[in-house]
Every structure is written in structure tokens, then in C-alpha cells.
Amino acid sequence: MKLLLPRISRTDLALYAGASGDHNPMHIDLDVAKSAGLEDVFAHGMLSMAYLGRLLTSHVPQERIRSFNVRFTSITPVNARPTAIATVTKTENGLTYLDLAMTLEDGTVTLAGTAVIEGEIAA
């Protein structure tokens, strides 16, 4: 399963900050990002996790998701175009196990994780 996303814009970051309440200036203030040695602001990690959640719920009802875990492995720069990917690793005892990843166009993995779904997933 794959979800291709549009480029993450500054507007996306500002809207996500307002919706989530995460107003960390590293995500929205270029001066703060540069003062930390970065070239630009970067996306909230939880925004990327939300996109992975969207991928899962576009294939199964939310109530079938038994677990959903990720770890953040790299930043997602503003203007990056991420892709959410879920790969079935096994189906056992009525559960489907998935590996999850959020990747950038250059192959960088920004989030990696797993999910367990009740039942099987239609391809």
C-alpha cells in the first residue's frame, strides 16, 4: 500500500501547528531554524505519522487497527514530497502485520514503524 503526498508547504506546517497545538518554532520560523544550524524549517514528526494513519484508514476501518507504532528517523524538510508505505509482513491468527515507512524522493526514511490490523487487507 502506498500513499503519494503533495509537497509539504509552509502553509501545511502553519495549518498543522494550529490544528495540533504544536507551535514549536523549528517548524514554522525560518530564523529559529537557521539559528539552530538548519537550512530551513521542517515538518512536524506527528504530521508524518498522521499521513501513515491516513494510509492505514484508507484501507481498513479505524476500529480494526490494533496497534500503530513509529519511530522518527530523520527530518522531513519543507517542500519535500513524502510517500507513506505499508508492507504486509505476515498474516497470522486473524491478524495482519505491517511494516510502515515514510520516505522522501531521495529514499530517506523519515519514519519507520509497524502496525497490526485485525483481519486481512485487500491489496
PDB file of C-alpha atoms in Angstrom:
ATOM      1  CA  MET A   1       0.000   0.000   0.000  1.00  0.00           C
ATOM      2  CA  LYS A   2       1.277   3.414  -0.883  1.00  0.00           C
ATOM      3  CA  LEU A   3       0.079   6.981  -0.405  1.00  0.00           C
ATOM      4  CA  LEU A   4       1.794   9.627  -2.542  1.00  0.00           C
ATOM      5  CA  LEU A   5       1.554  13.021  -0.891  1.00  0.00           C
ATOM      6  CA  PRO A   6       1.886  16.536  -2.251  1.00  0.00           C
ATOM      7  CA  ARG A   7       4.931  18.602  -1.351  1.00  0.00           C
ATOM      8  CA  ILE A   8       4.795  19.829   2.234  1.00  0.00           C
ATOM      9  CA  SER A   9       4.446  23.600   2.097  1.00  0.00           C
ATOM     10  CA  ARG A  10       4.938  26.304   4.707  1.00  0.00           C
ATOM     11  CA  THR A  11       1.162  26.694   4.700  1.00  0.00           C
ATOM     12  CA  ASP A  12       0.791  22.993   5.563  1.00  0.00           C
ATOM     13  CA  LEU A  13       3.163  23.455   8.505  1.00  0.00           C
ATOM     14  CA  ALA A  14       1.322  26.550   9.760  1.00  0.00           C
ATOM     15  CA  LEU A  15      -2.062  24.838   9.444  1.00  0.00           C
ATOM     16  CA  TYR A  16      -0.780  21.704  11.209  1.00  0.00           C
ATOM     17  CA  ALA A  17       0.701  23.832  14.015  1.00  0.00           C
ATOM     18  CA  GLY A  18      -2.676  25.479  14.545  1.00  0.00           C
ATOM     19  CA  ALA A  19      -4.636  22.242  14.385  1.00  0.00           C
ATOM     20  CA  SER A  20      -2.291  20.240  16.612  1.00  0.00           C
ATOM     21  CA  GLY A  21      -1.261  22.963  19.041  1.00  0.00           C
ATOM     22  CA  ASP A  22       2.409  22.170  18.306  1.00  0.00           C
ATOM     23  CA  HIS A  23       3.782  25.665  17.736  1.00  0.00           C
ATOM     24  CA  ASN A  24       7.452  24.689  18.076  1.00  0.00           C
ATOM     25  CA  PRO A  25       9.160  27.478  16.088  1.00  0.00           C
ATOM     26  CA  MET A  26      11.545  24.955  14.466  1.00  0.00           C
ATOM     27  CA  HIS A  27       8.602  24.035  12.253  1.00  0.00           C
ATOM     28  CA  ILE A  28       7.397  27.495  11.270  1.00  0.00           C
ATOM     29  CA  ASP A  29      10.062  30.155  11.912  1.00  0.00           C
ATOM     30  CA  LEU A  30      12.952  30.227   9.430  1.00  0.00           C
ATOM     31  CA  ASP A  31      15.077  32.444  11.704  1.00  0.00           C
ATOM     32  CA  VAL A  32      14.825  29.935  14.555  1.00  0.00           C
ATOM     33  CA  ALA A  33      15.658  27.027  12.247  1.00  0.00           C
ATOM     34  CA  LYS A  34      18.718  28.873  10.899  1.00  0.00           C
ATOM     35  CA  SER A  35      19.860  29.765  14.407  1.00  0.00           C
ATOM     36  CA  ALA A  36      19.939  26.008  15.095  1.00  0.00           C
ATOM     37  CA  GLY A  37      22.157  25.419  12.062  1.00  0.00           C
ATOM     38  CA  LEU A  38      19.417  24.174   9.736  1.00  0.00           C
ATOM     39  CA  GLU A  39      18.823  25.469   6.223  1.00  0.00           C
ATOM     40  CA  ASP A  40      15.074  25.755   6.708  1.00  0.00           C
ATOM     41  CA  VAL A  41      12.111  24.669   8.819  1.00  0.00           C
ATOM     42  CA  PHE A  42      10.961  21.054   8.761  1.00  0.00           C
ATOM     43  CA  ALA A  43       7.702  19.174   9.157  1.00  0.00           C
ATOM     44  CA  HIS A  44       6.302  18.036  12.482  1.00  0.00           C
ATOM     45  CA  GLY A  45       7.005  14.335  13.039  1.00  0.00           C
ATOM     46  CA  MET A  46       3.407  13.802  14.065  1.00  0.00           C
ATOM     47  CA  LEU A  47       2.262  15.213  10.713  1.00  0.00           C
ATOM     48  CA  SER A  48       4.133  12.387   9.004  1.00  0.00           C
ATOM     49  CA  MET A  49       2.644   9.895  11.445  1.00  0.00           C
ATOM     50  CA  ALA A  50      -0.799  11.285  10.613  1.00  0.00           C
ATOM     51  CA  TYR A  51      -0.166  10.610   6.929  1.00  0.00           C
ATOM     52  CA  LEU A  52       0.718   6.994   7.780  1.00  0.00           C
ATOM     53  CA  GLY A  53      -2.528   6.813   9.742  1.00  0.00           C
ATOM     54  CA  ARG A  54      -4.377   8.137   6.689  1.00  0.00           C
ATOM     55  CA  LEU A  55      -2.786   5.374   4.612  1.00  0.00           C
ATOM     56  CA  LEU A  56      -3.983   2.729   7.075  1.00  0.00           C
ATOM     57  CA  THR A  57      -7.513   4.080   7.414  1.00  0.00           C
ATOM     58  CA  SER A  58      -7.858   4.386   3.649  1.00  0.00           C
ATOM     59  CA  HIS A  59      -7.615   0.570   3.534  1.00  0.00           C
ATOM     60  CA  VAL A  60      -9.227  -0.586   6.788  1.00  0.00           C
ATOM     61  CA  PRO A  61     -11.754   0.874   9.223  1.00  0.00           C
ATOM     62  CA  GLN A  62     -10.083   2.550  12.194  1.00  0.00           C
ATOM     63  CA  GLU A  63     -11.571   0.056  14.668  1.00  0.00           C
ATOM     64  CA  ARG A  64      -9.573  -2.769  13.017  1.00  0.00           C
ATOM     65  CA  ILE A  65      -6.219  -1.128  13.839  1.00  0.00           C
ATOM     66  CA  ARG A  66      -4.887  -2.978  16.900  1.00  0.00           C
ATOM     67  CA  SER A  67      -1.511  -1.243  17.129  1.00  0.00           C
ATOM     68  CA  PHE A  68       0.313   1.535  15.315  1.00  0.00           C
ATOM     69  CA  ASN A  69       3.890   2.383  16.332  1.00  0.00           C
ATOM     70  CA  VAL A  70       6.553   4.521  14.691  1.00  0.00           C
ATOM     71  CA  ARG A  71       9.950   5.972  15.462  1.00  0.00           C
ATOM     72  CA  PHE A  72      11.268   9.124  13.891  1.00  0.00           C
ATOM     73  CA  THR A  73      14.479   8.527  11.934  1.00  0.00           C
ATOM     74  CA  SER A  74      15.063  11.767  10.035  1.00  0.00           C
ATOM     75  CA  ILE A  75      13.521  15.183   9.458  1.00  0.00           C
ATOM     76  CA  THR A  76      11.106  15.951   6.630  1.00  0.00           C
ATOM     77  CA  PRO A  77      12.235  19.255   5.089  1.00  0.00           C
ATOM     78  CA  VAL A  78       9.699  21.822   3.949  1.00  0.00           C
ATOM     79  CA  ASN A  79       8.943  21.310   0.242  1.00  0.00           C
ATOM     80  CA  ALA A  80       9.764  17.594   0.477  1.00  0.00           C
ATOM     81  CA  ARG A  81       7.373  15.183  -1.182  1.00  0.00           C
ATOM     82  CA  PRO A  82       6.914  12.213   1.161  1.00  0.00           C
ATOM     83  CA  THR A  83       5.374   8.850   0.409  1.00  0.00           C
ATOM     84  CA  ALA A  84       3.688   6.680   3.034  1.00  0.00           C
ATOM     85  CA  ILE A  85       4.277   2.952   2.534  1.00  0.00           C
ATOM     86  CA  ALA A  86       2.829  -0.086   4.309  1.00  0.00           C
ATOM     87  CA  THR A  87       4.042  -3.594   3.532  1.00  0.00           C
ATOM     88  CA  VAL A  88       2.353  -6.763   4.775  1.00  0.00           C
ATOM     89  CA  THR A  89       4.941  -8.901   6.549  1.00  0.00           C
ATOM     90  CA  LYS A  90       2.685 -11.739   7.692  1.00  0.00           C
ATOM     91  CA  THR A  91      -0.893 -12.760   8.366  1.00  0.00           C
ATOM     92  CA  GLU A  92      -1.414 -14.972  11.385  1.00  0.00           C
ATOM     93  CA  ASN A  93      -4.283 -15.846  13.718  1.00  0.00           C
ATOM     94  CA  GLY A  94      -6.624 -13.402  12.040  1.00  0.00           C
ATOM     95  CA  LEU A  95      -4.158 -10.518  12.259  1.00  0.00           C
ATOM     96  CA  THR A  96      -2.178  -8.765   9.534  1.00  0.00           C
ATOM     97  CA  TYR A  97       1.256  -7.396  10.452  1.00  0.00           C
ATOM     98  CA  LEU A  98       2.650  -4.430   8.520  1.00  0.00           C
ATOM     99  CA  ASP A  99       5.944  -2.622   8.271  1.00  0.00           C
ATOM    100  CA  LEU A 100       5.431   1.119   7.832  1.00  0.00           C
ATOM    101  CA  ALA A 101       7.698   3.785   6.369  1.00  0.00           C
ATOM    102  CA  MET A 102       7.556   7.399   5.334  1.00  0.00           C
ATOM    103  CA  THR A 103      10.127   8.057   2.646  1.00  0.00           C
ATOM    104  CA  LEU A 104      11.336  11.075   0.702  1.00  0.00           C
ATOM    105  CA  GLU A 105      12.066  11.240  -3.018  1.00  0.00           C
ATOM    106  CA  ASP A 106      15.780  10.561  -2.408  1.00  0.00           C
ATOM    107  CA  GLY A 107      14.961   7.383  -0.460  1.00  0.00           C
ATOM    108  CA  THR A 108      15.481   8.839   3.007  1.00  0.00           C
ATOM    109  CA  VAL A 109      13.246   7.124   5.545  1.00  0.00           C
ATOM    110  CA  THR A 110      11.862   9.716   7.953  1.00  0.00           C
ATOM    111  CA  LEU A 111       9.592   7.404   9.954  1.00  0.00           C
ATOM    112  CA  ALA A 112       9.687   3.650  10.375  1.00  0.00           C
ATOM    113  CA  GLY A 113       7.231   1.523  12.257  1.00  0.00           C
ATOM    114  CA  THR A 114       4.759  -1.299  12.442  1.00  0.00           C
ATOM    115  CA  ALA A 115       1.023  -1.829  12.615  1.00  0.00           C
ATOM    116  CA  VAL A 116      -1.220  -4.750  13.405  1.00  0.00           C
ATOM    117  CA  ILE A 117      -4.621  -4.954  11.731  1.00  0.00           C
ATOM    118  CA  GLU A 118      -7.489  -7.267  12.608  1.00  0.00           C
ATOM    119  CA  GLY A 119      -8.331  -9.405   9.586  1.00  0.00           C
ATOM    120  CA  GLU A 120      -6.811  -9.307   6.163  1.00  0.00           C
ATOM    121  CA  ILE A 121      -6.210  -6.292   3.984  1.00  0.00           C
ATOM    122  CA  ALA A 122      -7.392  -6.171   0.409  1.00  0.00           C
ATOM    123  CA  ALA A 123      -4.463  -5.344  -1.881  1.00  0.00           C
TER     124      ALA A 123
END
